[in-house]
PDB file of C-alpha atoms in Angstrom:
ATOM      1  CA  ALA A   1      90.158 108.558 110.065  1.00  0.00           C
ATOM      2  CA  LYS A   2      88.950 105.083 110.764  1.00  0.00           C
ATOM      3  CA  PRO A   3      90.162 103.710 114.118  1.00  0.00           C
ATOM      4  CA  ILE A   4      91.914 100.703 112.550  1.00  0.00           C
ATOM      5  CA  THR A   5      93.626 102.851 109.918  1.00  0.00           C
ATOM      6  CA  SER A   6      94.700 105.327 112.577  1.00  0.00           C
ATOM      7  CA  GLN A   7      96.147 102.543 114.744  1.00  0.00           C
ATOM      8  CA  LEU A   8      98.056 101.094 111.781  1.00  0.00           C
ATOM      9  CA  ASN A   9      99.421 104.535 110.901  1.00  0.00           C
ATOM     10  CA  SER A  10     100.627 105.043 114.464  1.00  0.00           C
ATOM     11  CA  ALA A  11     102.184 101.578 114.549  1.00  0.00           C
ATOM     12  CA  HIS A  12     104.081 102.271 111.312  1.00  0.00           C
ATOM     13  CA  VAL A  13     105.376 105.565 112.689  1.00  0.00           C
ATOM     14  CA  VAL A  14     106.523 104.027 115.985  1.00  0.00           C
ATOM     15  CA  PHE A  15     108.200 101.123 114.181  1.00  0.00           C
ATOM     16  CA  ALA A  16     110.057 103.413 111.753  1.00  0.00           C
ATOM     17  CA  ALA A  17     111.014 105.796 114.553  1.00  0.00           C
ATOM     18  CA  SER A  18     112.672 102.926 116.419  1.00  0.00           C
ATOM     19  CA  TYR A  19     115.303 102.910 113.645  1.00  0.00           C
ATOM     20  CA  LEU A  20     116.053 106.643 113.747  1.00  0.00           C
ATOM     21  CA  GLN A  21     119.517 107.751 114.811  1.00  0.00           C
ATOM     22  CA  GLY A  22     121.409 110.961 115.366  1.00  0.00           C
ATOM     23  CA  ILE A  23     119.736 114.236 114.516  1.00  0.00           C
ATOM     24  CA  ALA A  24     116.665 112.483 113.057  1.00  0.00           C
ATOM     25  CA  PHE A  25     116.131 110.734 116.393  1.00  0.00           C
ATOM     26  CA  ASP A  26     116.623 114.043 118.208  1.00  0.00           C
ATOM     27  CA  HIS A  27     113.976 115.661 115.992  1.00  0.00           C
ATOM     28  CA  TYR A  28     111.526 112.828 116.687  1.00  0.00           C
ATOM     29  CA  THR A  29     112.174 113.063 120.426  1.00  0.00           C
ATOM     30  CA  ALA A  30     111.614 116.824 120.381  1.00  0.00           C
ATOM     31  CA  LEU A  31     108.286 116.284 118.630  1.00  0.00           C
ATOM     32  CA  LEU A  32     107.275 113.765 121.294  1.00  0.00           C
ATOM     33  CA  TRP A  33     108.169 116.155 124.112  1.00  0.00           C
ATOM     34  CA  PHE A  34     107.001 119.484 122.745  1.00  0.00           C
ATOM     35  CA  GLU A  35     104.305 118.623 120.173  1.00  0.00           C
ATOM     36  CA  PRO A  36     102.779 115.279 121.225  1.00  0.00           C
ATOM     37  CA  GLN A  37      99.614 115.977 119.192  1.00  0.00           C
ATOM     38  CA  ASN A  38     101.534 116.687 115.981  1.00  0.00           C
ATOM     39  CA  PRO A  39     100.093 114.538 113.149  1.00  0.00           C
ATOM     40  CA  ILE A  40     103.637 113.550 112.181  1.00  0.00           C
ATOM     41  CA  LEU A  41     103.638 111.257 115.213  1.00  0.00           C
ATOM     42  CA  SER A  42     100.517 109.364 114.216  1.00  0.00           C
ATOM     43  CA  ASN A  43     100.115 109.692 110.447  1.00  0.00           C
ATOM     44  CA  TRP A  44     102.442 107.583 108.315  1.00  0.00           C
ATOM     45  CA  GLN A  45     102.400 109.836 105.249  1.00  0.00           C
ATOM     46  CA  ALA A  46     102.982 112.962 107.349  1.00  0.00           C
ATOM     47  CA  PHE A  47     105.889 111.195 109.078  1.00  0.00           C
ATOM     48  CA  VAL A  48     107.436 110.137 105.761  1.00  0.00           C
ATOM     49  CA  ASP A  49     107.001 113.617 104.268  1.00  0.00           C
ATOM     50  CA  GLU A  50     108.544 115.322 107.310  1.00  0.00           C
ATOM     51  CA  PHE A  51     111.557 113.068 107.684  1.00  0.00           C
ATOM     52  CA  SER A  52     112.189 112.746 103.949  1.00  0.00           C
ATOM     53  CA  SER A  53     112.191 116.501 103.479  1.00  0.00           C
ATOM     54  CA  LYS A  54     114.508 117.108 106.430  1.00  0.00           C
ATOM     55  CA  PHE A  55     116.847 114.115 106.414  1.00  0.00           C
ATOM     56  CA  SER A  56     116.931 112.420 103.023  1.00  0.00           C
ATOM     57  CA  VAL A  57     119.925 112.708 100.749  1.00  0.00           C
ATOM     58  CA  PHE A  58     119.522 115.666  98.412  1.00  0.00           C
ATOM     59  CA  ASP A  59     121.643 114.300  95.576  1.00  0.00           C
ATOM     60  CA  THR A  60     121.779 110.509  95.705  1.00  0.00           C
ATOM     61  CA  VAL A  61     123.945 110.257  92.576  1.00  0.00           C
ATOM     62  CA  ALA A  62     126.587 112.594  94.014  1.00  0.00           C
ATOM     63  CA  GLU A  63     126.540 110.659  97.261  1.00  0.00           C
ATOM     64  CA  ALA A  64     126.959 107.370  95.346  1.00  0.00           C
ATOM     65  CA  GLU A  65     129.870 108.840  93.357  1.00  0.00           C
ATOM     66  CA  ASP A  66     131.554 109.927  96.573  1.00  0.00           C
ATOM     67  CA  ASN A  67     130.946 106.510  98.155  1.00  0.00           C
ATOM     68  CA  LEU A  68     132.452 104.766  95.116  1.00  0.00           C
ATOM     69  CA  PHE A  69     135.465 107.063  95.115  1.00  0.00           C
ATOM     70  CA  ASN A  70     136.107 106.275  98.796  1.00  0.00           C
ATOM     71  CA  LEU A  71     135.273 102.560  98.617  1.00  0.00           C
ATOM     72  CA  LYS A  72     138.132 100.410  99.801  1.00  0.00           C
ATOM     73  CA  MET A  73     138.317  96.752 100.647  1.00  0.00           C
ATOM     74  CA  ARG A  74     139.557  96.335 104.182  1.00  0.00           C
ATOM     75  CA  PRO A  75     141.889  93.410 104.934  1.00  0.00           C
ATOM     76  CA  GLU A  76     139.317  91.704 107.185  1.00  0.00           C
ATOM     77  CA  GLU A  77     136.516  91.904 104.581  1.00  0.00           C
ATOM     78  CA  ARG A  78     135.498  89.253 102.141  1.00  0.00           C
ATOM     79  CA  PHE A  79     135.655  90.124  98.457  1.00  0.00           C
ATOM     80  CA  THR A  80     131.928  89.428  98.156  1.00  0.00           C
ATOM     81  CA  THR A  81     131.180  92.201 100.662  1.00  0.00           C
ATOM     82  CA  PHE A  82     133.252  94.662  98.631  1.00  0.00           C
ATOM     83  CA  ILE A  83     131.511  93.722  95.355  1.00  0.00           C
ATOM     84  CA  ILE A  84     128.042  94.070  96.904  1.00  0.00           C
ATOM     85  CA  CYS A  85     128.911  97.553  98.219  1.00  0.00           C
ATOM     86  CA  PHE A  86     130.314  98.497  94.814  1.00  0.00           C
ATOM     87  CA  GLU A  87     127.226  97.273  92.938  1.00  0.00           C
ATOM     88  CA  LYS A  88     124.861  99.085  95.310  1.00  0.00           C
ATOM     89  CA  GLU A  89     126.554 102.419  94.634  1.00  0.00           C
ATOM     90  CA  ALA A  90     126.957 101.753  90.906  1.00  0.00           C
ATOM     91  CA  TYR A  91     123.238 100.999  90.494  1.00  0.00           C
ATOM     92  CA  GLU A  92     122.401 104.150  92.459  1.00  0.00           C
ATOM     93  CA  MET A  93     124.392 106.104  89.864  1.00  0.00           C
ATOM     94  CA  GLY A  94     122.338 104.554  87.072  1.00  0.00           C
ATOM     95  CA  TRP A  95     124.898 102.057  85.871  1.00  0.00           C
ATOM     96  CA  ASN A  96     123.206  98.937  84.577  1.00  0.00           C
ATOM     97  CA  TYR A  97     124.498  95.368  84.503  1.00  0.00           C
ATOM     98  CA  SER A  98     125.997  95.641  81.014  1.00  0.00           C
ATOM     99  CA  THR A  99     127.906  98.784  82.049  1.00  0.00           C
ATOM    100  CA  LEU A 100     129.437  96.934  84.957  1.00  0.00           C
TER     101      LEU A 100
END
C-alpha cells in the first residue's frame, strides 16, 4: 500500500472507532490489546467488513417495524421530533412519500 493511502486508511479507522460503544467498543479494544497488527485496525475496508458482519442489524425492516410499533411521543418532545423519528423508520421499511 502507498504510504499516504495507508495513513488515510488508519485515520478513517481511528475516527470511526472513536464512535464505537458497548460490545463493539470492547471488540475494538481487544483487537488493540491482543492483535495490534491486525489489518482491521489499519485498513478501512477490513474494519468496515469486520464491524458490519459482527454488529450491523441483521433485518433492518424488522427493526424499523419494531421501532415504529414502540414509537411514542413523550410529553417533553416537540411534535417535529416525533414526525422525524416516524419518517426515518417508515422510509427504512420501504414506505415512500405517497404512502405516508
